[in-house]
């Protein structure tokens, strides 16, 4: 064995023979102070003694795993990143490849300029090759993790990942992840798929089409993190123009049924995380921004049956998303507006109008503004009955110009309906006189 190895920790050959069995459990501090200089000099060449090369890669990975100020810039400056990518791309030693990928993943998960450097040096191609060909579970998971980090850094890098063979083979590889029986492997894979669908501008629908079957499979899973990220992927795909929701529904015909079942299940399960709730409601809200026919499809599946739970949810972001979804319904046909005029919806919606969170009562005000514009007298009758005119009036005195504007729009709709009411809204007339 090389003298360099025996002196790596300042110990003799006899001690080293005992140490080599456990060096994976060591921290970077266990290496001697000059070891990084030795790694720089050796340049992690593939011609090195395999054990020494493994130790060098392990050491770099340990350095990059420290919580405070890992020497990322030094690793790039010394050419170690390029060497790590070459090792991960060409070695047949799964343990060595995994350590190299881990180190590169740490480099790619730092600042945006570091992620860009990893990509420039061939990081995407390296991760993709291992994701598509790995037979070792750890290598497969690490490659997935690395690509997920890169995709999450913005639309430009996301599109570079989407330009690989990964989308076309994603379904096959997710099935392989399921077969491992390891939930972390599945979680990382769906997280990566979710990141491949996110960021603005959104990816072209035809590019992410092969990912939809992967998400379909994942939303029916048992692990909450897998299901949550799958629903987030659906929310990213459906976000934006109306045609995105239509496209998703055309390739996932059972989507509304799946969303309805998932929402019902989450509503009766007290342990469901806010992330799952929010992803489901966000996807529903996106679909409700589509055509009247699309909105009706969602309503016909009884999705609103569980909205009282959402409107009363302790997480304000969920209450906000629920009110936003209702505001989309309120912008529909008069018949669709009637769905939200039921007491089970109006009571918690009225509480949202006076919510302490500005973003919640702003979206609740939009429900009133849209509904009074669509269904006019009928909607205003209900809102007056439940005291929501006073909430709008109070909204005029908040220090938020957006809330004031929405409240004014809703009140303007209400006032425009007065001639049709034969004076049956004394409270509205009172507010007008006070104004």
Coordinates of C-alpha atoms in Angstrom, one line a residue:
X1 CA 0.0 0.0 0.0
X2 CA 1.2 3.5 -0.9
X3 CA 3.3 5.5 1.7
X4 CA 0.9 8.4 1.0
X5 CA -1.9 6.3 2.4
X6 CA 0.0 5.2 5.5
X7 CA 0.8 8.8 6.3
X8 CA -2.6 10.3 5.6
X9 CA -3.4 10.5 9.2
X10 CA 0.1 10.6 10.5
X11 CA 0.0 6.9 11.6
X12 CA 2.2 4.0 10.8
X13 CA 1.3 1.1 8.5
X14 CA 0.1 -1.2 11.3
X15 CA -2.3 1.3 12.6
X16 CA -3.5 2.1 9.1
X17 CA -4.6 -1.6 8.5
X18 CA -7.0 -1.2 11.4
X19 CA -8.1 2.2 10.3
X20 CA -9.0 1.4 6.7
X21 CA -12.0 -0.6 7.8
X22 CA -13.7 2.3 9.5
X23 CA -12.5 5.5 7.6
X24 CA -16.0 6.1 6.1
X25 CA -17.1 7.0 9.6
X26 CA -14.4 9.7 10.0
X27 CA -15.0 13.4 9.9
X28 CA -12.8 15.9 7.9
X29 CA -11.2 16.9 11.2
X30 CA -9.8 13.3 11.5
X31 CA -7.5 13.9 8.5
X32 CA -4.2 15.8 9.1
X33 CA -4.1 19.5 8.2
X34 CA -2.0 19.1 5.1
X35 CA -4.1 16.4 3.5
X36 CA -5.9 18.8 1.2
X37 CA -2.6 19.9 -0.2
X38 CA -1.8 16.2 -0.9
X39 CA -5.1 15.8 -2.7
X40 CA -4.4 18.8 -4.8
X41 CA -1.1 17.5 -5.8
X42 CA -2.4 14.0 -6.7
X43 CA -5.4 15.7 -8.6
X44 CA -7.6 12.6 -7.9
X45 CA -6.3 10.9 -11.0
X46 CA -7.9 7.6 -12.1
X47 CA -4.4 6.2 -12.2
X48 CA -4.1 6.4 -8.4
X49 CA -4.2 3.4 -6.2
X50 CA -7.9 2.7 -5.9
X51 CA -7.9 2.8 -2.1
X52 CA -6.0 6.1 -2.1
X53 CA -8.4 7.6 -4.8
X54 CA -11.4 6.5 -2.7
X55 CA -9.8 8.2 0.4
X56 CA -9.2 11.4 -1.5
X57 CA -12.8 11.5 -2.8
X58 CA -14.1 10.7 0.6
X59 CA -12.0 13.5 2.2
X60 CA -13.4 16.1 -0.3
X61 CA -16.9 14.9 0.3
X62 CA -16.4 15.2 4.1
X63 CA -15.0 18.7 3.7
X64 CA -18.0 19.8 1.7
X65 CA -20.4 18.3 4.2
X66 CA -19.4 20.5 7.1
X67 CA -22.2 22.8 8.2
X68 CA -20.1 26.0 8.5
X69 CA -18.3 27.5 5.6
X70 CA -17.4 24.5 3.5
X71 CA -14.4 25.3 1.2
X72 CA -16.4 25.3 -2.0
X73 CA -14.4 27.9 -3.8
X74 CA -11.1 26.1 -3.0
X75 CA -12.5 22.9 -4.4
X76 CA -13.5 24.6 -7.7
X77 CA -10.2 26.5 -7.9
X78 CA -8.1 23.3 -7.5
X79 CA -9.9 21.4 -10.3
X80 CA -11.4 18.9 -7.8
X81 CA -14.9 19.3 -9.1
X82 CA -13.9 18.4 -12.7
X83 CA -12.0 15.4 -11.3
X84 CA -15.0 14.3 -9.3
X85 CA -17.4 14.5 -12.3
X86 CA -14.9 12.4 -14.3
X87 CA -14.7 9.8 -11.6
X88 CA -18.5 9.6 -11.2
X89 CA -18.9 9.3 -15.0
X90 CA -16.3 6.7 -15.7
X91 CA -15.6 4.6 -12.6
X92 CA -17.3 1.1 -12.2
X93 CA -16.8 1.2 -8.4
X94 CA -20.3 2.0 -7.0
X95 CA -18.9 3.1 -3.6
X96 CA -16.5 5.5 -5.3
X97 CA -19.1 6.8 -7.7
X98 CA -21.6 7.4 -4.9
X99 CA -19.0 9.4 -2.9
X100 CA -18.0 11.5 -6.0
X101 CA -21.7 12.2 -6.8
X102 CA -22.3 13.2 -3.2
X103 CA -19.5 15.7 -3.3
X104 CA -20.7 17.1 -6.6
X105 CA -24.2 17.4 -5.2
X106 CA -22.9 19.4 -2.3
X107 CA -21.1 21.7 -4.7
X108 CA -24.3 22.1 -6.8
X109 CA -26.5 22.9 -3.8
X110 CA -24.6 26.0 -2.8
X111 CA -24.8 29.5 -4.4
X112 CA -26.2 29.9 -7.9
X113 CA -22.8 30.5 -9.3
X114 CA -21.5 27.2 -7.9
X115 CA -24.5 25.4 -9.4
X116 CA -23.8 27.0 -12.8
X117 CA -20.1 25.9 -12.6
X118 CA -21.1 22.3 -11.9
X119 CA -23.4 22.4 -14.9
X120 CA -20.6 24.0 -17.0
X121 CA -18.2 21.2 -16.1
X122 CA -20.7 18.5 -17.2
X123 CA -22.6 17.8 -14.0
X124 CA -25.9 17.3 -15.6
X125 CA -24.6 14.7 -18.0
X126 CA -22.8 13.0 -15.2
X127 CA -25.9 12.8 -12.9
X128 CA -28.2 11.8 -15.9
X129 CA -25.9 9.0 -16.9
X130 CA -25.9 7.5 -13.4
X131 CA -29.6 8.1 -12.9
X132 CA -30.4 6.2 -16.1
X133 CA -27.9 3.3 -15.8
X134 CA -27.3 2.8 -12.0
X135 CA -28.0 -0.6 -10.6
X136 CA -26.9 0.5 -7.1
X137 CA -29.6 2.1 -5.0
X138 CA -27.3 4.6 -3.4
X139 CA -25.9 5.8 -6.7
X140 CA -29.4 6.1 -8.1
X141 CA -30.6 8.1 -5.2
X142 CA -27.6 10.4 -5.2
X143 CA -27.9 11.1 -8.9
X144 CA -31.6 12.0 -8.4
X145 CA -30.7 14.3 -5.5
X146 CA -28.1 16.1 -7.6
X147 CA -30.4 16.7 -10.6
X148 CA -33.2 17.8 -8.2
X149 CA -30.9 20.5 -6.8
X150 CA -29.9 21.7 -10.3
X151 CA -33.6 21.8 -11.5
X152 CA -34.5 23.8 -8.5
X153 CA -32.1 26.6 -9.3
X154 CA -34.3 28.1 -12.0
X155 CA -35.9 27.7 -15.4
X156 CA -32.6 27.8 -17.5
X157 CA -30.9 24.9 -15.7
X158 CA -34.3 23.1 -15.4
X159 CA -34.6 23.2 -19.2
X160 CA -31.1 21.8 -19.6
X161 CA -32.1 18.8 -17.5
X162 CA -35.3 18.4 -19.4
X163 CA -33.3 18.3 -22.6
X164 CA -31.7 15.0 -21.5
X165 CA -33.2 11.5 -21.9
X166 CA -34.6 11.7 -18.3
X167 CA -38.2 12.7 -19.1
X168 CA -38.6 9.9 -21.7
X169 CA -37.3 7.3 -19.3
X170 CA -38.7 8.8 -16.0
X171 CA -41.6 6.4 -15.7
X172 CA -39.3 3.4 -16.1
X173 CA -36.8 4.8 -13.6
X174 CA -39.6 5.6 -11.1
X175 CA -40.8 2.0 -11.3
X176 CA -37.2 1.0 -10.5
X177 CA -37.3 3.4 -7.5
X178 CA -40.4 1.7 -6.3
X179 CA -38.9 -1.8 -6.6
X180 CA -36.0 -0.8 -4.3
X181 CA -38.6 -0.7 -1.5
X182 CA -36.7 2.3 -0.1
X183 CA -39.0 5.2 0.5
X184 CA -36.1 7.8 0.4
X185 CA -35.3 6.8 -3.1
X186 CA -38.9 7.3 -4.1
X187 CA -39.1 10.6 -2.3
X188 CA -36.0 12.0 -4.0
X189 CA -37.2 10.9 -7.4
X190 CA -40.6 12.6 -7.1
X191 CA -39.0 15.7 -5.6
X192 CA -36.7 15.8 -8.7
X193 CA -39.8 15.4 -11.0
X194 CA -41.6 18.2 -9.1
X195 CA -38.6 20.5 -9.6
X196 CA -38.5 19.6 -13.3
X197 CA -42.1 21.0 -13.6
X198 CA -41.6 24.2 -11.5
X199 CA -40.1 27.7 -12.1
X200 CA -41.2 30.4 -14.4
X201 CA -41.5 30.6 -17.3
X202 CA -43.1 27.1 -17.0
X203 CA -41.6 24.3 -19.2
X204 CA -43.4 23.6 -22.5
X205 CA -46.2 21.1 -22.0
X206 CA -45.0 18.7 -24.6
X207 CA -41.6 18.5 -22.9
X208 CA -43.1 17.5 -19.5
X209 CA -45.8 15.2 -21.0
X210 CA -43.7 12.0 -20.2
X211 CA -43.7 13.1 -16.5
X212 CA -47.5 13.1 -16.1
X213 CA -47.7 9.2 -15.9
X214 CA -45.0 9.3 -13.2
X215 CA -47.0 11.8 -11.2
X216 CA -50.2 9.7 -11.8
X217 CA -48.5 6.8 -10.2
X218 CA -47.0 8.8 -7.3
X219 CA -50.3 10.4 -6.2
X220 CA -51.7 7.0 -5.4
X221 CA -48.8 6.2 -3.2
X222 CA -48.8 5.7 0.6
X223 CA -45.9 7.9 1.6
X224 CA -47.0 11.5 2.5
X225 CA -43.9 13.1 1.1
X226 CA -44.1 11.3 -2.2
X227 CA -47.8 12.2 -2.5
X228 CA -47.2 15.8 -1.5
X229 CA -44.5 16.4 -4.1
X230 CA -46.6 14.6 -6.7
X231 CA -49.4 17.1 -6.1
X232 CA -47.0 20.0 -6.2
X233 CA -45.9 18.8 -9.6
X234 CA -49.5 18.8 -10.7
X235 CA -49.9 22.4 -9.4
X236 CA -46.8 23.5 -11.3
X237 CA -48.0 21.8 -14.5
X238 CA -51.5 23.4 -14.3
X239 CA -50.3 26.8 -13.2
X240 CA -50.5 29.7 -15.7
X241 CA -52.7 29.9 -18.8
X242 CA -56.0 28.1 -19.0
X243 CA -54.8 25.7 -21.6
X244 CA -52.3 24.2 -19.2
X245 CA -55.1 22.9 -17.0
X246 CA -57.0 21.6 -20.1
X247 CA -53.8 19.9 -21.3
X248 CA -53.3 18.2 -18.0
X249 CA -56.9 17.0 -17.8
X250 CA -56.7 15.6 -21.3
X251 CA -53.7 13.4 -20.3
X252 CA -54.9 12.7 -16.8
X253 CA -58.7 12.2 -17.2
X254 CA -59.2 11.0 -13.6
X255 CA -57.4 14.0 -12.1
X256 CA -60.4 15.7 -10.6
X257 CA -61.6 12.4 -9.0
X258 CA -58.1 11.9 -7.6
X259 CA -58.0 15.4 -6.2
X260 CA -61.5 15.0 -4.7
X261 CA -60.6 11.7 -3.0
X262 CA -57.3 13.1 -1.8
X263 CA -58.9 16.2 -0.4
X264 CA -61.6 14.1 1.4
X265 CA -59.0 11.8 2.8
X266 CA -56.8 14.7 4.0
X267 CA -59.9 16.5 5.5
X268 CA -60.7 13.6 7.8
X269 CA -57.1 12.8 8.8
X270 CA -55.8 15.1 11.5
X271 CA -52.2 14.2 10.8
X272 CA -52.2 15.4 7.2
X273 CA -49.5 18.0 6.7
X274 CA -50.2 21.5 5.5
X275 CA -47.9 20.9 2.5
X276 CA -50.3 18.1 1.2
X277 CA -53.4 20.2 1.8
X278 CA -51.8 23.3 0.1
X279 CA -50.6 21.4 -3.0
X280 CA -54.1 19.8 -3.5
X281 CA -56.0 23.0 -3.1
X282 CA -53.5 24.9 -5.3
X283 CA -54.1 22.4 -8.1
X284 CA -57.8 22.6 -7.7
X285 CA -57.6 26.4 -7.8
X286 CA -55.6 26.2 -11.0
X287 CA -58.2 24.1 -12.6
X288 CA -60.9 26.5 -11.5
X289 CA -59.3 29.3 -13.5
X290 CA -60.2 27.5 -16.7
X291 CA -63.3 27.5 -18.8
X292 CA -66.8 27.3 -17.2
X293 CA -67.0 23.7 -18.4
X294 CA -63.8 22.9 -16.6
X295 CA -65.0 24.6 -13.4
X296 CA -68.3 22.7 -13.6
X297 CA -66.3 19.4 -13.8
X298 CA -64.6 20.2 -10.6
X299 CA -67.8 21.2 -8.8
X300 CA -69.6 18.1 -10.0
X301 CA -67.1 16.0 -8.2
X302 CA -68.1 17.5 -4.8
X303 CA -64.8 19.2 -4.2
X304 CA -66.5 21.9 -2.2
X305 CA -67.8 19.5 0.4
X306 CA -64.4 19.7 2.1
X307 CA -63.9 23.4 1.8
X308 CA -65.3 24.2 5.3
X309 CA -62.3 22.3 6.7
X310 CA -59.9 24.3 4.5
X311 CA -61.5 27.7 5.3
X312 CA -61.1 26.9 9.0
X313 CA -57.6 25.4 8.7
X314 CA -55.1 26.7 11.3
X315 CA -52.5 27.3 8.5
X316 CA -53.3 30.7 7.0
X317 CA -51.7 29.8 3.6
X318 CA -54.3 27.0 3.3
X319 CA -57.2 29.4 4.2
X320 CA -55.8 31.8 1.5
X321 CA -55.6 29.1 -1.2
X322 CA -59.2 28.0 -0.3
X323 CA -60.5 31.6 -0.6
X324 CA -58.6 32.0 -3.9
X325 CA -60.2 28.8 -5.3
X326 CA -63.7 30.1 -4.3
X327 CA -62.9 33.5 -6.0
X328 CA -62.4 31.6 -9.2
X329 CA -65.8 29.9 -8.8
X330 CA -67.3 33.2 -8.0
X331 CA -66.1 34.5 -11.4
X332 CA -68.1 31.8 -13.2
X333 CA -71.8 31.4 -14.2
X334 CA -74.6 32.4 -11.8
X335 CA -75.4 28.7 -11.3
X336 CA -71.7 28.1 -10.3
X337 CA -71.8 31.0 -7.9
X338 CA -74.7 29.4 -6.1
X339 CA -72.4 26.6 -5.0
X340 CA -70.5 29.0 -2.7
X341 CA -73.7 30.6 -1.3
X342 CA -74.4 27.6 0.9
X343 CA -74.2 28.2 4.7
X344 CA -71.5 25.6 5.0
X345 CA -69.3 27.7 2.8
X346 CA -70.5 31.2 3.7
X347 CA -70.0 30.9 7.5
X348 CA -66.3 30.1 7.4
X349 CA -65.8 32.5 4.4
X350 CA -67.3 35.3 6.6
X351 CA -64.7 34.5 9.2
X352 CA -62.0 34.8 6.6
X353 CA -63.2 38.3 5.7
X354 CA -62.1 39.4 9.1
X355 CA -59.0 37.2 9.3
X356 CA -56.0 38.6 11.0
X357 CA -53.9 37.6 8.0
X358 CA -54.2 40.3 5.2
X359 CA -53.6 37.8 2.4
X360 CA -56.6 35.7 3.7
X361 CA -59.2 38.4 3.9
X362 CA -57.9 39.9 0.6
X363 CA -58.8 36.7 -1.2
X364 CA -62.1 36.5 0.7
X365 CA -62.9 40.0 -0.5
X366 CA -62.3 38.8 -4.1
X367 CA -64.9 36.1 -3.6
X368 CA -67.5 38.8 -2.8
X369 CA -66.3 41.1 -5.6
X370 CA -66.5 38.3 -8.2
X371 CA -69.8 36.9 -6.9
X372 CA -71.6 40.2 -6.8
X373 CA -70.4 40.8 -10.3
X374 CA -71.6 37.4 -11.6
X375 CA -74.8 36.7 -9.7
X376 CA -75.5 40.2 -8.4
X377 CA -78.7 40.4 -6.3
X378 CA -78.9 36.8 -5.2
X379 CA -75.3 36.8 -4.0
X380 CA -75.6 40.2 -2.3
X381 CA -78.7 39.0 -0.4
X382 CA -76.6 36.2 1.1
X383 CA -73.6 38.4 1.9
X384 CA -75.8 41.0 3.5
X385 CA -77.6 38.4 5.6
X386 CA -74.2 37.1 7.0
X387 CA -72.9 40.6 7.8
X388 CA -70.2 40.6 5.2
X389 CA -70.9 44.2 4.0
X390 CA -69.6 45.4 7.4
X391 CA -66.4 43.4 6.7
X392 CA -66.0 45.2 3.3
X393 CA -66.6 48.5 5.0
X394 CA -63.9 47.8 7.6
X395 CA -61.6 46.8 4.8
X396 CA -61.6 50.4 3.6
X397 CA -59.7 51.4 6.7
X398 CA -56.9 48.9 6.4
X399 CA -53.4 50.0 5.5
X400 CA -53.3 47.9 2.3
X401 CA -54.1 49.5 -1.0
X402 CA -54.9 46.2 -2.7
X403 CA -57.4 45.2 0.0
X404 CA -59.0 48.7 -0.2
X405 CA -59.3 48.4 -4.0
X406 CA -60.9 45.0 -3.8
X407 CA -63.3 46.2 -1.1
X408 CA -64.3 49.2 -3.2
X409 CA -64.9 47.0 -6.2
X410 CA -67.2 44.7 -4.2
X411 CA -69.0 47.6 -2.7
X412 CA -69.4 49.2 -6.1
X413 CA -71.0 45.9 -7.3
X414 CA -73.3 45.9 -4.3
X415 CA -74.4 49.6 -4.8
X416 CA -75.0 48.9 -8.5
X417 CA -77.6 46.3 -7.4
X418 CA -79.6 48.5 -5.1
X419 CA -82.1 49.7 -7.7
X420 CA -83.1 46.0 -8.2
X421 CA -83.9 45.4 -4.5
X422 CA -86.9 47.5 -3.7
X423 CA -85.0 48.8 -0.6
X424 CA -84.7 45.5 1.2
X425 CA -81.1 46.1 2.3
X426 CA -81.3 48.7 5.0
X427 CA -77.7 47.8 6.2
X428 CA -76.3 48.6 2.7
X429 CA -78.2 51.9 2.7
X430 CA -76.8 52.7 6.2
X431 CA -73.3 52.0 5.0
X432 CA -73.9 54.3 2.0
X433 CA -75.1 57.1 4.2
X434 CA -72.1 56.7 6.5
X435 CA -69.7 56.7 3.5

